[in-house]
CSV table of C-alpha atoms in Angstrom, one decimal:
chain,number,residue,atom,x,y,z
A,1,MET,CA,44.2,192.2,75.5
A,2,ALA,CA,42.0,194.0,73.0
A,3,PHE,CA,43.5,194.8,69.6
A,4,LEU,CA,42.9,196.0,66.1
A,5,PHE,CA,43.3,193.9,62.9
A,6,THR,CA,43.2,195.2,59.3
A,7,SER,CA,42.8,193.3,56.0
A,8,GLU,CA,42.6,194.5,52.5
A,9,SER,CA,40.9,193.1,49.4
A,10,VAL,CA,41.3,194.2,45.7
A,11,SER,CA,38.6,193.9,43.0
A,12,GLU,CA,38.7,191.9,39.8
A,13,GLY,CA,39.7,195.0,38.0
A,14,HIS,CA,42.8,195.7,40.0
A,15,PRO,CA,45.8,195.5,37.6
A,16,ASP,CA,47.4,192.6,39.5
A,17,LYS,CA,44.2,190.6,39.8
A,18,LEU,CA,43.5,191.2,36.1
A,19,CYS,CA,46.9,189.6,35.3
A,20,ASP,CA,46.0,186.7,37.6
A,21,ARG,CA,42.7,186.3,35.7
A,22,VAL,CA,44.5,186.3,32.3
A,23,SER,CA,47.0,183.7,33.4
A,24,ASP,CA,44.1,181.6,34.9
A,25,THR,CA,42.3,181.9,31.5
A,26,VAL,CA,45.3,180.6,29.6
A,27,LEU,CA,45.6,177.7,32.1
A,28,ASP,CA,41.9,176.8,31.7
A,29,LEU,CA,42.2,176.9,27.9
A,30,PHE,CA,45.1,174.3,28.0
A,31,LEU,CA,43.4,172.1,30.6
A,32,ALA,CA,40.1,172.0,28.7
A,33,ALA,CA,41.9,170.7,25.7
A,34,ASP,CA,44.5,168.5,27.5
A,35,PRO,CA,44.0,167.6,31.2
A,36,GLU,CA,47.7,166.6,31.3
A,37,ALA,CA,48.9,170.0,30.1
A,38,ARG,CA,51.4,172.1,32.0
A,39,VAL,CA,51.3,175.8,32.1
A,40,ALA,CA,53.5,178.5,33.7
A,41,CYS,CA,52.0,181.7,32.3
A,42,GLU,CA,53.1,185.2,33.5
A,43,THR,CA,51.1,188.3,32.6
A,44,PHE,CA,52.1,191.9,32.5
A,45,ALA,CA,49.5,194.7,31.8
A,46,THR,CA,49.9,198.4,31.3
A,47,THR,CA,48.3,201.1,29.2
A,48,ASN,CA,46.5,199.4,26.3
A,49,ARG,CA,48.9,196.5,26.4
A,50,VAL,CA,48.9,192.9,27.7
A,51,ILE,CA,51.9,190.6,27.4
A,52,ILE,CA,52.0,187.0,28.4
A,53,GLY,CA,55.0,184.7,28.5
A,54,GLY,CA,56.2,181.5,30.0
A,55,GLU,CA,56.5,177.8,29.4
A,56,VAL,CA,53.7,175.4,28.3
A,57,ARG,CA,53.4,171.8,27.5
A,58,ALA,CA,50.5,169.9,25.8
A,59,THR,CA,49.9,167.1,23.3
A,60,ASP,CA,51.5,168.1,20.1
A,61,ALA,CA,48.3,167.5,18.1
A,62,LYS,CA,46.3,169.9,20.3
A,63,MET,CA,48.9,172.7,20.8
A,64,PRO,CA,48.1,174.7,17.6
A,65,ALA,CA,44.4,174.9,18.3
A,66,ILE,CA,45.1,176.0,21.9
A,67,LEU,CA,47.6,178.7,20.9
A,68,ASP,CA,45.2,180.0,18.2
A,69,GLY,CA,42.5,180.5,20.9
A,70,ILE,CA,44.5,182.3,23.5
A,71,GLU,CA,44.1,185.9,22.3
A,72,ALA,CA,40.3,185.7,22.0
A,73,ALA,CA,40.1,184.0,25.4
A,74,VAL,CA,42.2,186.7,27.0
A,75,ARG,CA,40.2,189.5,25.4
A,76,GLY,CA,37.0,187.9,26.5
A,77,ALA,CA,38.3,187.7,30.1
A,78,ILE,CA,39.2,191.4,30.1
A,79,ALA,CA,35.8,192.2,28.6
A,80,ASP,CA,34.1,190.2,31.3
A,81,ILE,CA,35.9,192.3,34.0
A,82,GLY,CA,34.5,195.4,32.3
A,83,TYR,CA,37.4,197.3,30.7
A,84,GLU,CA,36.2,199.5,27.9
A,85,GLN,CA,38.0,202.7,28.8
A,86,ASP,CA,40.0,204.6,26.1
A,87,GLU,CA,43.4,203.7,27.5
A,88,PHE,CA,42.6,200.0,28.3
A,89,HIS,CA,40.0,198.5,26.1
A,90,HIS,CA,39.6,194.7,25.6
A,91,ALA,CA,39.0,195.1,21.9
A,92,HIS,CA,41.7,197.6,21.1
A,93,LEU,CA,44.6,196.8,23.4
A,94,GLU,CA,47.8,195.3,22.0
A,95,PHE,CA,48.2,191.7,22.9
A,96,GLN,CA,51.6,190.0,22.8
A,97,ASN,CA,52.1,186.2,23.3
A,98,TYR,CA,55.5,184.9,24.2
A,99,LEU,CA,54.6,181.5,25.5
A,100,HIS,CA,57.0,178.8,24.4
A,101,LYS,CA,57.3,175.0,24.9
A,102,GLN,CA,58.5,173.8,28.2
A,103,SER,CA,62.2,173.0,28.4
A,104,THR,CA,62.9,169.3,28.1
A,105,ASP,CA,65.4,169.6,31.0
A,106,ILE,CA,62.6,171.0,33.3
A,107,ALA,CA,60.1,168.5,32.0
A,108,MET,CA,62.5,165.7,32.9
A,109,GLY,CA,62.8,167.0,36.4
A,110,VAL,CA,59.1,167.1,37.1
A,111,ASP,CA,57.9,164.1,35.1
A,112,SER,CA,56.9,161.1,37.2
A,113,GLY,CA,59.2,158.1,36.8
A,114,ASP,CA,60.3,154.8,38.3
A,115,ASN,CA,62.0,156.6,41.2
A,116,LYS,CA,59.0,158.9,42.2
A,117,ASP,CA,55.3,158.8,42.1
A,118,GLU,CA,54.8,162.3,40.7
A,119,GLY,CA,56.8,165.3,39.8
A,120,ALA,CA,56.7,168.7,41.5
A,121,GLY,CA,58.3,172.0,40.4
A,122,ASP,CA,59.8,174.7,42.7
A,123,GLN,CA,56.6,176.7,43.1
A,124,GLY,CA,55.8,178.5,46.3
A,125,LEU,CA,53.6,177.1,49.0
A,126,MET,CA,50.9,179.3,50.6
A,127,PHE,CA,49.0,178.6,53.8
A,128,GLY,CA,45.8,179.8,55.4
A,129,TYR,CA,43.4,178.8,58.1
A,130,ALA,CA,39.7,178.4,58.8
A,131,CYS,CA,38.1,180.1,61.8
A,132,ARG,CA,34.6,180.7,63.2
A,133,GLU,CA,34.5,184.4,62.8
A,134,THR,CA,32.2,184.1,59.7
A,135,ASP,CA,29.9,181.5,58.2
A,136,MET,CA,32.4,181.2,55.3
A,137,LEU,CA,35.1,180.2,57.9
A,138,MET,CA,37.2,183.1,56.8
A,139,PRO,CA,38.6,185.8,59.1
A,140,ALA,CA,36.1,188.6,59.4
A,141,ALA,CA,38.2,191.5,58.1
A,142,ILE,CA,39.1,189.9,54.8
A,143,HIS,CA,35.7,188.2,54.4
A,144,TYR,CA,33.8,191.5,54.6
A,145,SER,CA,36.4,193.3,52.5
A,146,HIS,CA,35.8,190.7,49.8
A,147,GLN,CA,32.0,190.9,50.0
A,148,ILE,CA,31.9,194.7,49.7
A,149,LEU,CA,33.9,194.5,46.4
A,150,LYS,CA,31.9,191.6,45.1
A,151,ARG,CA,28.6,193.5,45.7
A,152,LEU,CA,30.0,196.7,44.1
A,153,ALA,CA,31.0,194.6,41.0
A,154,GLU,CA,27.5,193.2,40.8
A,155,ILE,CA,26.0,196.7,40.9
A,156,ARG,CA,28.5,198.0,38.3
A,157,LYS,CA,27.8,195.1,35.9
A,158,ALA,CA,24.0,195.4,36.3
A,159,ASP,CA,24.1,199.0,35.1
A,160,ALA,CA,25.6,200.0,31.7
A,161,ASP,CA,25.7,203.6,32.9
A,162,SER,CA,27.2,202.9,36.3
A,163,ILE,CA,29.5,205.6,37.7
A,164,LEU,CA,31.7,202.8,39.2
A,165,GLY,CA,34.8,201.6,37.4
A,166,PRO,CA,36.4,198.1,37.6
A,167,ASP,CA,39.4,198.9,39.7
A,168,SER,CA,38.8,199.2,43.5
A,169,LYS,CA,40.2,198.3,47.0
A,170,SER,CA,38.5,197.8,50.3
A,171,GLN,CA,40.3,197.8,53.7
A,172,ILE,CA,38.6,197.1,57.0
A,173,THR,CA,40.0,197.5,60.5
A,174,LEU,CA,38.2,195.5,63.2
A,175,VAL,CA,38.2,195.7,66.9
A,176,TYR,CA,38.9,192.5,68.8
A,177,ASP,CA,38.1,191.9,72.5
A,178,ASP,CA,40.3,190.3,75.1
A,179,ASN,CA,39.2,186.9,74.0
A,180,GLY,CA,40.2,187.4,70.4
A,181,ASN,CA,36.6,187.8,69.1
A,182,PRO,CA,35.7,190.6,66.6
A,183,THR,CA,33.2,193.1,68.1
A,184,GLY,CA,32.9,195.7,65.4
A,185,ALA,CA,34.5,197.8,62.7
A,186,HIS,CA,37.0,200.6,63.7
A,187,LYS,CA,37.6,202.0,60.3
A,188,VAL,CA,36.6,201.2,56.7
A,189,VAL,CA,38.5,202.5,53.6
A,190,LEU,CA,37.1,202.1,50.1
A,191,SER,CA,38.8,203.4,47.0
A,192,THR,CA,37.0,202.8,43.7
A,193,GLN,CA,37.6,203.9,40.2
A,194,HIS,CA,34.7,206.1,38.9
A,195,ALA,CA,33.4,208.0,35.9
A,196,ALA,CA,34.9,211.5,35.4
A,197,ALA,CA,31.6,213.2,35.8
A,198,ALA,CA,30.9,211.6,39.2
A,199,SER,CA,31.5,213.6,42.3
A,200,GLN,CA,33.0,212.2,45.5
A,201,SER,CA,29.7,212.8,47.1
A,202,ASP,CA,28.0,210.7,44.4
A,203,ILE,CA,30.4,207.8,45.1
A,204,ARG,CA,29.9,208.0,48.8
A,205,LYS,CA,26.1,208.0,48.5
A,206,LEU,CA,26.4,204.9,46.4
A,207,VAL,CA,28.8,202.8,48.4
A,208,THR,CA,27.8,203.7,52.0
A,209,PRO,CA,24.5,201.6,52.1
A,210,VAL,CA,26.4,198.7,50.4
A,211,ILE,CA,29.0,198.7,53.2
A,212,ALA,CA,26.4,199.1,55.9
A,213,ASP,CA,24.4,196.1,54.4
A,214,ILE,CA,27.5,193.9,54.2
A,215,LEU,CA,28.8,194.5,57.8
A,216,PRO,CA,27.0,192.7,60.7
A,217,ASP,CA,24.4,194.7,62.6
A,218,GLY,CA,26.0,197.3,64.9
A,219,TRP,CA,29.4,197.2,63.1
A,220,MET,CA,28.9,200.1,60.7
A,221,VAL,CA,31.4,203.0,61.4
A,222,ASP,CA,30.6,206.6,61.8
A,223,ASP,CA,31.0,208.9,58.8
A,224,ALA,CA,34.4,210.1,60.1
A,225,ASP,CA,35.7,206.6,60.1
A,226,LEU,CA,34.4,205.7,56.6
A,227,LEU,CA,37.0,206.9,54.1
A,228,VAL,CA,35.8,206.8,50.5
A,229,ASN,CA,38.4,207.6,47.9
A,230,PRO,CA,40.5,209.4,50.6
A,231,THR,CA,43.2,210.4,48.0
A,232,GLY,CA,40.6,212.2,45.8
A,233,ASN,CA,39.7,211.4,42.2
A,234,PHE,CA,40.2,207.9,40.9
A,235,VAL,CA,39.2,208.2,37.2
A,236,ILE,CA,42.4,206.7,35.8
A,237,GLY,CA,42.6,203.2,37.0
A,238,GLY,CA,43.4,199.6,36.1
A,239,PRO,CA,46.5,198.9,34.1
A,240,ASP,CA,46.4,202.4,32.6
A,241,GLY,CA,47.0,203.9,36.1
A,242,ASP,CA,49.2,201.3,37.6
A,243,ALA,CA,51.0,198.4,35.8
A,244,GLY,CA,49.8,194.9,36.8
A,245,LEU,CA,51.8,191.7,37.2
A,246,THR,CA,50.8,188.1,37.9
A,247,GLY,CA,51.2,186.7,41.4
A,248,ARG,CA,51.3,189.9,43.5
A,249,LYS,CA,47.9,189.4,45.1
A,250,ILE,CA,46.6,186.3,46.9
């Protein structure tokens, strides 16, 4: 039986993805200094504020230098995403660090010992699958949603005066035939933050050829089924428009 299937992707500037990036940055900083380090870093972001907290463990001699470098690394990651707006600017936002040393009780439970080869915490397990719908072995809807946002980020970063902002979402609904194979796009939704001076017509003219180029030949939807910023203006975005939190996006 034929069916429709929808997947959504969010950009690097989405508040939750920004928080994931910050936590990843902290983890990378620890592992670069101490490959045996342990890091559980949660991040919260809102208007001109980023807060991190959690438990960390590293060699005592290396811990001070790691901690001293966290703020600069976090601000650098946010700058790389492209946030320089008045209400969320990498150089001016307030940064608060509440990381603390891992509990000895927790450490004891996850350390390897005589009775186990290696320790494991109580973190969640995620699963996915490979398929032949795309060359990347990813399901088509999520793959093309990702690629659209990736291309738009490249366009934005290549032009200092780009009308595009860092925060965006892409959602694609595909048509599948009776054999479970995708045959085309049914509907495409793209919401992207933009400069206040940009009209919705300007945004549509910019993103439409990008979407058409990403989708396979013959898959591009008609204008009526291409919804660009369907809720209207999207000037206020990122953590200023919607608070971000680690771990809410995969």
